PDB file of C-alpha atoms in Angstrom:
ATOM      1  CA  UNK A 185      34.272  73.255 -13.327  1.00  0.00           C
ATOM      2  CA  UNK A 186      36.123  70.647 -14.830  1.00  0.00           C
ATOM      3  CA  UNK A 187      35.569  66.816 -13.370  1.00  0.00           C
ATOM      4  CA  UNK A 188      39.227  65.235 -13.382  1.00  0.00           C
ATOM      5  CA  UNK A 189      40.546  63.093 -11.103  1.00  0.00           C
ATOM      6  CA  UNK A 190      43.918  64.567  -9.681  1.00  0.00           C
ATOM      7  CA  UNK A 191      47.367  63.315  -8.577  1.00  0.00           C
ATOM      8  CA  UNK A 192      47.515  64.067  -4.942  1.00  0.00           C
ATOM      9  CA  UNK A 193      49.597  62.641  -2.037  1.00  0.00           C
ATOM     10  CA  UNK A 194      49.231  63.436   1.673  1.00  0.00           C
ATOM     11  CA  UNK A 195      52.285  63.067   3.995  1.00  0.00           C
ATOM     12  CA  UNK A 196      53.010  59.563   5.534  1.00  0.00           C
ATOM     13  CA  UNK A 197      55.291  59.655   8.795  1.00  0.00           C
ATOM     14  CA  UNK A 198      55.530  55.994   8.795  1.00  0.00           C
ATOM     15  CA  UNK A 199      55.406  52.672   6.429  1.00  0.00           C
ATOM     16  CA  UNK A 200      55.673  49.400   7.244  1.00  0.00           C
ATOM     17  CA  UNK A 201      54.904  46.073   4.513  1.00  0.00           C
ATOM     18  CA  UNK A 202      53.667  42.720   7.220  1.00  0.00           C
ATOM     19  CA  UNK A 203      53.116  40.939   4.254  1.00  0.00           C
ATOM     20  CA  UNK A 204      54.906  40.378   0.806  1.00  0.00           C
ATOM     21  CA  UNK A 205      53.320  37.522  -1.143  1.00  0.00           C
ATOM     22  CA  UNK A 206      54.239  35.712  -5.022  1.00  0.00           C
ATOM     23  CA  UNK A 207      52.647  38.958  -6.932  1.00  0.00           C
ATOM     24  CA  UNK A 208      51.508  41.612  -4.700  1.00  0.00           C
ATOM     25  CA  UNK A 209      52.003  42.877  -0.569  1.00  0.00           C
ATOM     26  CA  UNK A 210      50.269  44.858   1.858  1.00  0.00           C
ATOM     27  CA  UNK A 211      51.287  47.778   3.180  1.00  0.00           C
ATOM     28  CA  UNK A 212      50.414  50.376   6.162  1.00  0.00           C
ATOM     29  CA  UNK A 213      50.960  53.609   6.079  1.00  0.00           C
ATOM     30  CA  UNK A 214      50.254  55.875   9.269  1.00  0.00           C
ATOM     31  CA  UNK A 215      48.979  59.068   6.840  1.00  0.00           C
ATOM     32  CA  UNK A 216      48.662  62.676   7.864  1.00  0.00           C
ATOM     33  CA  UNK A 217      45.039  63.960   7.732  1.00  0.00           C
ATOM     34  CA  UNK A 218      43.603  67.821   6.850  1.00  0.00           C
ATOM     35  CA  UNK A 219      43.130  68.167  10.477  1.00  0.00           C
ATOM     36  CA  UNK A 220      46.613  67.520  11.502  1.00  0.00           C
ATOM     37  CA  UNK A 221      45.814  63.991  13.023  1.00  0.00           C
ATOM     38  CA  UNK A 222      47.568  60.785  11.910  1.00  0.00           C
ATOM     39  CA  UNK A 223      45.102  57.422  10.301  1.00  0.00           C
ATOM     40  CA  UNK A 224      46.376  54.216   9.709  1.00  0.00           C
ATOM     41  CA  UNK A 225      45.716  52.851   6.196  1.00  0.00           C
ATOM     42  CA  UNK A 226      46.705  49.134   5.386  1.00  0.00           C
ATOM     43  CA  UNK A 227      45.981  48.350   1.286  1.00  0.00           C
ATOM     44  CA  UNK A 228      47.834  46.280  -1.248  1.00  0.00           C
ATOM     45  CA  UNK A 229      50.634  47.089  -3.142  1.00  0.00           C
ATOM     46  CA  UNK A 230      49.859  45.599  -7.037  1.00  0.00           C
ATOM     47  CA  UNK A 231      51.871  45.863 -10.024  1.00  0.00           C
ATOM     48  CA  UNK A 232      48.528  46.753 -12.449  1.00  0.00           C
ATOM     49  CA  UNK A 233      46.665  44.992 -14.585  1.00  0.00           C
ATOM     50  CA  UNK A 234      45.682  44.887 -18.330  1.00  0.00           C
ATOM     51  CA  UNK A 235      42.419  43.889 -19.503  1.00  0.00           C
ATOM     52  CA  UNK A 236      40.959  43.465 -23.171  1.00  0.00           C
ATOM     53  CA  UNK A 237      37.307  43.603 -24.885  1.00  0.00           C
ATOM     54  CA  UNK A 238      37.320  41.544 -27.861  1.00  0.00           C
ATOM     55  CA  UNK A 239      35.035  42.644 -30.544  1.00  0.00           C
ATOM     56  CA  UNK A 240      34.573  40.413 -33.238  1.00  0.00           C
ATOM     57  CA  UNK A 241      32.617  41.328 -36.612  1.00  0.00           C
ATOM     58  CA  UNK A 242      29.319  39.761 -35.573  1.00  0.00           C
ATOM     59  CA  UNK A 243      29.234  42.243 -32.189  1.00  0.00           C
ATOM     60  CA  UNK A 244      30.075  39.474 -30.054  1.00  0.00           C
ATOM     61  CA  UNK A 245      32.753  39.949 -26.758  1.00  0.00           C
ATOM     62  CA  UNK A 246      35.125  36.866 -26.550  1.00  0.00           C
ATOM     63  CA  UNK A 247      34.461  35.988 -22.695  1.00  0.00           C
ATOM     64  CA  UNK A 248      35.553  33.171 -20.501  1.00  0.00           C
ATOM     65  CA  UNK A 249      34.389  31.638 -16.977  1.00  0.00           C
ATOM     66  CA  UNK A 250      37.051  31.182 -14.806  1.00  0.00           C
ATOM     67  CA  UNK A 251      36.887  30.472 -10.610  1.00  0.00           C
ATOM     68  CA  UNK A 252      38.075  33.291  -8.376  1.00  0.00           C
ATOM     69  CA  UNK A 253      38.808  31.513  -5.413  1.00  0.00           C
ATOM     70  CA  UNK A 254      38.257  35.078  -2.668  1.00  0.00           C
ATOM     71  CA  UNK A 255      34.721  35.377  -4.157  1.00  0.00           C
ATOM     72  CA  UNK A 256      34.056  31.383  -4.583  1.00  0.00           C
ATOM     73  CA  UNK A 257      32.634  31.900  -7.727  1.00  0.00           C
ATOM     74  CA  UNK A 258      32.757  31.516 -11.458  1.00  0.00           C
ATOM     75  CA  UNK A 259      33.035  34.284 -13.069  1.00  0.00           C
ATOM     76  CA  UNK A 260      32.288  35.339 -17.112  1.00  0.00           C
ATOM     77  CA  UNK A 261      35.557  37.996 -17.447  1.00  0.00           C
ATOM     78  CA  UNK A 262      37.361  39.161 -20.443  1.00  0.00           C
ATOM     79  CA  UNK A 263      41.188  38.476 -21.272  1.00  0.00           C
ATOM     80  CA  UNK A 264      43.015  40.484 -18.219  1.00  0.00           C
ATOM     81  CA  UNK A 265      46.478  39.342 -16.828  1.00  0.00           C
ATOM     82  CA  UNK A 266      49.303  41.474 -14.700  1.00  0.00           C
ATOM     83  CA  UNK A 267      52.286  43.431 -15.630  1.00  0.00           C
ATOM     84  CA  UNK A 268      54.598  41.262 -14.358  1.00  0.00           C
ATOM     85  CA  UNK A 269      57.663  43.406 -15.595  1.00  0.00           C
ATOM     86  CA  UNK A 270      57.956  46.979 -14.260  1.00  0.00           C
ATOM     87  CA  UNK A 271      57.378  49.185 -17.053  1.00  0.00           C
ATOM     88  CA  UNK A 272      56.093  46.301 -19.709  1.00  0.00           C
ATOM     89  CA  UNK A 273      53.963  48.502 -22.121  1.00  0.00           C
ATOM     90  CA  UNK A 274      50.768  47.418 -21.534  1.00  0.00           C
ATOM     91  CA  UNK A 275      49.559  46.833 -25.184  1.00  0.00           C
ATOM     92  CA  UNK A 276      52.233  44.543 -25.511  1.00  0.00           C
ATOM     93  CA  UNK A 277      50.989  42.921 -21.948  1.00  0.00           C
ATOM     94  CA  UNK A 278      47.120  42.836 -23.146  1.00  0.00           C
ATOM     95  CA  UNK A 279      48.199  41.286 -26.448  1.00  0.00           C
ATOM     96  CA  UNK A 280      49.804  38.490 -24.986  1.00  0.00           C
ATOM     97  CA  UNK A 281      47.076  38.296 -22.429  1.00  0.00           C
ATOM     98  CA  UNK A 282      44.432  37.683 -25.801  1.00  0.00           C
ATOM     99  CA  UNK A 283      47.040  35.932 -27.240  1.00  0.00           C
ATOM    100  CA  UNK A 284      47.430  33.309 -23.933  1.00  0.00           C
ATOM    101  CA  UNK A 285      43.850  32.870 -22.665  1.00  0.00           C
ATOM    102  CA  UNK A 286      41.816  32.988 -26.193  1.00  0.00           C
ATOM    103  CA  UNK A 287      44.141  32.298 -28.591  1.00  0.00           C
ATOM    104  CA  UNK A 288      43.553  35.036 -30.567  1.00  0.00           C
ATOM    105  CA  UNK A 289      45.084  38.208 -31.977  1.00  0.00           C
ATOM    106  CA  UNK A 290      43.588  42.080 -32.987  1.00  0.00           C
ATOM    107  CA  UNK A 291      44.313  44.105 -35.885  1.00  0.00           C
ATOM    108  CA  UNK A 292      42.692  46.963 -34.218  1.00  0.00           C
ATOM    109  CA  UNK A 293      43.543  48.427 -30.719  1.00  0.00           C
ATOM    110  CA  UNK A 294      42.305  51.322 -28.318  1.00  0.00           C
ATOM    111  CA  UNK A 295      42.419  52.268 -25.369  1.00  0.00           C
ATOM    112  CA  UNK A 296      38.697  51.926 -23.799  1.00  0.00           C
ATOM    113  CA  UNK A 297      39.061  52.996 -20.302  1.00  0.00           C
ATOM    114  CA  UNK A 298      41.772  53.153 -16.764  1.00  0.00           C
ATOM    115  CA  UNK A 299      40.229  52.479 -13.649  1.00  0.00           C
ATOM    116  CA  UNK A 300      41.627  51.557 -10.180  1.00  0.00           C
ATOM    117  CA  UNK A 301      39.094  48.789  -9.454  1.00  0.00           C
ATOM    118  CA  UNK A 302      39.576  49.000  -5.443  1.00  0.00           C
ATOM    119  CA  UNK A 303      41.212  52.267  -4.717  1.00  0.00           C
ATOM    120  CA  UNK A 304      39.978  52.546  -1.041  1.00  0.00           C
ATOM    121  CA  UNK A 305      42.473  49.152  -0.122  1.00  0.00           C
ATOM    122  CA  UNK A 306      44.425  48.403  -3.225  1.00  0.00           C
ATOM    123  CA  UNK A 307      46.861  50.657  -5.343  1.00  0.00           C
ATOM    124  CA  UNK A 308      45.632  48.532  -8.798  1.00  0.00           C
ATOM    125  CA  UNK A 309      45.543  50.094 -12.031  1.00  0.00           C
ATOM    126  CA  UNK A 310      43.679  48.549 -14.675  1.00  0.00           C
ATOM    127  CA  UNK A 311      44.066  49.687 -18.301  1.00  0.00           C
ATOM    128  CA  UNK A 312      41.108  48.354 -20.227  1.00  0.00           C
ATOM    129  CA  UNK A 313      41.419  47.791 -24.059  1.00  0.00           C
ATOM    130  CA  UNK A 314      39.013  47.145 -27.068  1.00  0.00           C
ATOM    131  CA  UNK A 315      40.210  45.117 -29.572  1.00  0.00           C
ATOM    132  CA  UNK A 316      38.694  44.816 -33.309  1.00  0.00           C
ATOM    133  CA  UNK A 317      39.457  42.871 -36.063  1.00  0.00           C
ATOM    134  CA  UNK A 318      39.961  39.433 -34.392  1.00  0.00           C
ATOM    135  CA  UNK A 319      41.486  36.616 -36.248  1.00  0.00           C
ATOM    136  CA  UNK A 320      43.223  33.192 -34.783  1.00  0.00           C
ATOM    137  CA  UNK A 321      46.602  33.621 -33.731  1.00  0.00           C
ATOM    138  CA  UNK A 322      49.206  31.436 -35.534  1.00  0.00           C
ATOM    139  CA  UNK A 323      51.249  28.344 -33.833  1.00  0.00           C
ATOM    140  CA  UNK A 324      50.142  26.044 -30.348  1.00  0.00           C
ATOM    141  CA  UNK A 325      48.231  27.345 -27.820  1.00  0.00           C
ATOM    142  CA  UNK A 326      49.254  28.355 -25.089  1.00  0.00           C
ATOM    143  CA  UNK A 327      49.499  26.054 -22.027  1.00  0.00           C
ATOM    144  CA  UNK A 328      47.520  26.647 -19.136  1.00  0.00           C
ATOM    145  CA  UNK A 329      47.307  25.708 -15.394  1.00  0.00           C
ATOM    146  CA  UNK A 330      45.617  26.059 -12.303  1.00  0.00           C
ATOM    147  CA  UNK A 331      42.427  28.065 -12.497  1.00  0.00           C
ATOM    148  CA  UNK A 332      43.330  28.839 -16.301  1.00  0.00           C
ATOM    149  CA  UNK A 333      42.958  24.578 -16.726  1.00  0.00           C
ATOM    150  CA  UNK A 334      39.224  25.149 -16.504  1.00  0.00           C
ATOM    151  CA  UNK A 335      38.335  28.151 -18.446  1.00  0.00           C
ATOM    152  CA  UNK A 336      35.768  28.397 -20.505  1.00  0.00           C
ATOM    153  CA  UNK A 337      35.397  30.151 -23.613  1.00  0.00           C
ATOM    154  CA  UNK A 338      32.084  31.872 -25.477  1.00  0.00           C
ATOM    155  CA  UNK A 339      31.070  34.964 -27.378  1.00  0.00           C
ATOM    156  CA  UNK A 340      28.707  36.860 -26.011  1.00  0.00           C
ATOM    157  CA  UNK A 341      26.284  39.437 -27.634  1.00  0.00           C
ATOM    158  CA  UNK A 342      27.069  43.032 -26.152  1.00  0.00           C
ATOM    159  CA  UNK A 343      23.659  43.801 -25.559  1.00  0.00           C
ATOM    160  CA  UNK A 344      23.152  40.389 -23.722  1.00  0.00           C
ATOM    161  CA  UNK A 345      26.736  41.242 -21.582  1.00  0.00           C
ATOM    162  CA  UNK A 346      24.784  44.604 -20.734  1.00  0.00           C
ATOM    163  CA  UNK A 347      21.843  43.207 -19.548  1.00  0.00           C
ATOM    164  CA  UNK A 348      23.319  40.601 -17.399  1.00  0.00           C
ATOM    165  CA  UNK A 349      25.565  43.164 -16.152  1.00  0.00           C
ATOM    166  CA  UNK A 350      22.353  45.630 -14.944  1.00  0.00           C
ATOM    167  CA  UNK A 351      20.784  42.563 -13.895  1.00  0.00           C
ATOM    168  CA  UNK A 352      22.690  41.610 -11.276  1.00  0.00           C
ATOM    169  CA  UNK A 353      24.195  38.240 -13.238  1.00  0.00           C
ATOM    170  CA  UNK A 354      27.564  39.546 -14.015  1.00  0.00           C
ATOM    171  CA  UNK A 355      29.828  40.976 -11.225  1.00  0.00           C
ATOM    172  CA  UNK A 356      33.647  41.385 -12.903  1.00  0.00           C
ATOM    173  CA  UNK A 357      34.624  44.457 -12.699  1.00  0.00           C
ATOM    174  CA  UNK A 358      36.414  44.925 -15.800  1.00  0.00           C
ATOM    175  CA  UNK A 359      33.962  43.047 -18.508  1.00  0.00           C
ATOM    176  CA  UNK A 360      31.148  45.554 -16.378  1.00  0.00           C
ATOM    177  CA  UNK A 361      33.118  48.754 -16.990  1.00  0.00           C
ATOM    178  CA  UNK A 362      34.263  47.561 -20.705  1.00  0.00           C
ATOM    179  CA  UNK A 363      30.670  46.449 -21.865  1.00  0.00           C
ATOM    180  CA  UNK A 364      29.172  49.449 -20.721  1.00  0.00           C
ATOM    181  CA  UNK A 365      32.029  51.869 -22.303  1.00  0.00           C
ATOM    182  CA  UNK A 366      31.606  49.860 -25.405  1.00  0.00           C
ATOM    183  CA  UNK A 367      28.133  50.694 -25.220  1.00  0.00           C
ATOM    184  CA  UNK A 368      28.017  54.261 -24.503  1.00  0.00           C
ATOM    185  CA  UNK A 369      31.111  54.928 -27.741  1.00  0.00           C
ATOM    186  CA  UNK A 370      28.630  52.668 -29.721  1.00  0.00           C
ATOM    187  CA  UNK A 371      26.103  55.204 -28.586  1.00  0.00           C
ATOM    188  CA  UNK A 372      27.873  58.236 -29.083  1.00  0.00           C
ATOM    189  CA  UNK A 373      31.173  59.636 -31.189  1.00  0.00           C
ATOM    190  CA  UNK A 374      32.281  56.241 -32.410  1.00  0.00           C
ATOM    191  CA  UNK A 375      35.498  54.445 -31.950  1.00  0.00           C
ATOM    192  CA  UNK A 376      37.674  57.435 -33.335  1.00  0.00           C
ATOM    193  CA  UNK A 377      36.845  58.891 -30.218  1.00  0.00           C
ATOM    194  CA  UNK A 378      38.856  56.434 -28.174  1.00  0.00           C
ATOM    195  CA  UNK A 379      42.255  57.053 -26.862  1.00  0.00           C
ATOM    196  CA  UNK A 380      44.897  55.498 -28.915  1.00  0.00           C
ATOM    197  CA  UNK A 381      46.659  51.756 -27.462  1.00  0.00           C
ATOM    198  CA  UNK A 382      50.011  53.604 -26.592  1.00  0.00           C
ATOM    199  CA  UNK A 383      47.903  56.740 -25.039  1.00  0.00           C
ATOM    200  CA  UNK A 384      50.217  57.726 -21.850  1.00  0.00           C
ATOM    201  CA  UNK A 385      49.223  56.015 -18.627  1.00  0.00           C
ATOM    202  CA  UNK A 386      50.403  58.097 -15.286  1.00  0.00           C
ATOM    203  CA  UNK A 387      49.298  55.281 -12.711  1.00  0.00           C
ATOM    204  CA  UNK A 388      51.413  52.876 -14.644  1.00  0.00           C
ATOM    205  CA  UNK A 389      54.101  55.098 -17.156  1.00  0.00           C
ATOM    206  CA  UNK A 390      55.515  52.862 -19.477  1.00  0.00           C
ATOM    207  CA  UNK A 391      58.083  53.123 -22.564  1.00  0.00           C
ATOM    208  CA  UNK A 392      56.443  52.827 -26.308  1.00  0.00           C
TER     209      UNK A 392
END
C-alpha cells in the first residue's frame, strides 16, 4: 500500500463567494457527498504561502516574534510571506521573503516540506524551504510596517526550537513542521535527500 495523498474533487452543484477581502475570500460550495446527498462547505480561498528555515553554520534557525492579531498572540515564526502574483515561483517568493523580514540571503536551497496548514476550512498551500549558507544581503533594509514594525529577530538552537515545540511553547505551524523535518533529515539520509527548490508543486504550479 502506498501512503500518498491524492488529487480528488467531488461535484459541486452550487458556489457562491459572501466575502472577498484585500488578500484572500470565502467561499461556499453546496458539495455532492458518496451517498448522493448535498453538504454545505464555506472555507477560504488563499493564494499560498512560502515559508523558509534558515540554517546558519552554528545550527541556529533565524526566527522572529511577530503579533497575529486572530490568535492575540506573539508568535516565534520563521520568514513566510504570500504569493501575491499568480504563478510567482515560489523560490523566488521565499527569497524575497528572507530577503524582506531578516535581511538575509542563502547560497543553499531545498525544498523541506508542502503542507496545507488548515485544509478542513482553507484551500492554503504552504511550501516550506531550508535554506543554508546564510550571509547578509547587500544594500538597505527593507522597510517594514504594521505588525512587521515590531518584529523581533533571534537565532535559535534547533534542538531548543524542538523542545519548545513538544512542549507546548511554540504553536506556528510552519517553524513546528520545519524544525521537526529538519530534525528527522538531520536524523536520517541527510540533506541530499531533500527535494530540490524548483521541485514541481501541483497545489500551487508555477513556471521555473
Amino acid at each position: 500500500m502506498t501512503i500518498k495523498d491524492t488529487p480528488e474533487q467531488w461535484q459541486v452543484v452550487a458556489t457562491a463567494t459572501p466575502f472577498r477581502g484585500n488578500k484572500t475570500s470565502v467561499r461556499t460550495d453546496d458539495v455532492v457527498m458518496p451517498d448522493g446527498t448535498v453538504a454545505r462547505r464555506d472555507y477560504q480561498v488563499h493564494p499560498g504561502s512560502v515559508a523558509v528555515l534558515a540554517l546558519d553554520d552554528a545550527g541556529r534557525v533565524l526566527v522572529l516574534r511577530q503579533y497575529r492579531h486572530p490568535v492575540r498572540h506573539k508568535l516565534w515564526e520563521i520568514p513566510a510571506g504570500l504569493l501575491d502574483v499568480p504563478g510567482e515561483n515560489p523560490l523566488h517568493a521565499a527569497q524575497r521573503e528572507l530577503y524582506e523580514e531578516a535581511h538575509v540571503k542563502a547560497e543553499e536551497w531545498r525544498v523541506l516540506a508542502d503542507v496545507y496548514p488548515t485544509p478542513g476550512g482553507c484551500d492554503e498551500a504552504v511550501r516550506i524551504f531550508l535554506a543554508r549558507d546564510l550571509s547578509e544581503a547587500e544594500g538597505e533594509r527593507f522597510e517594514v510596517s504594521e505588525e512587521e514594525a515590531d518584529m523581533e529577530l533571534a537565532r535559535v538552537p534547533l534542538q531548543e526550537l524542538v523542545r519548545g515545540a513538544l512542549a507546548g511553547d511554540l504553536h506556528n505551524n510552519c517553524l513546528i513542521v520545519g524544525v521537526l523535518s529538519l530534525t528527522a533529515v538531520l536524523n536520517g539520509e541527510g540533506f541530499d535527500s531533500l527535494r530540490p527548490a524548483e521541485a514541481p508543486w501541483p497545489a500551487r504550479p508555477f513556471e521555473a
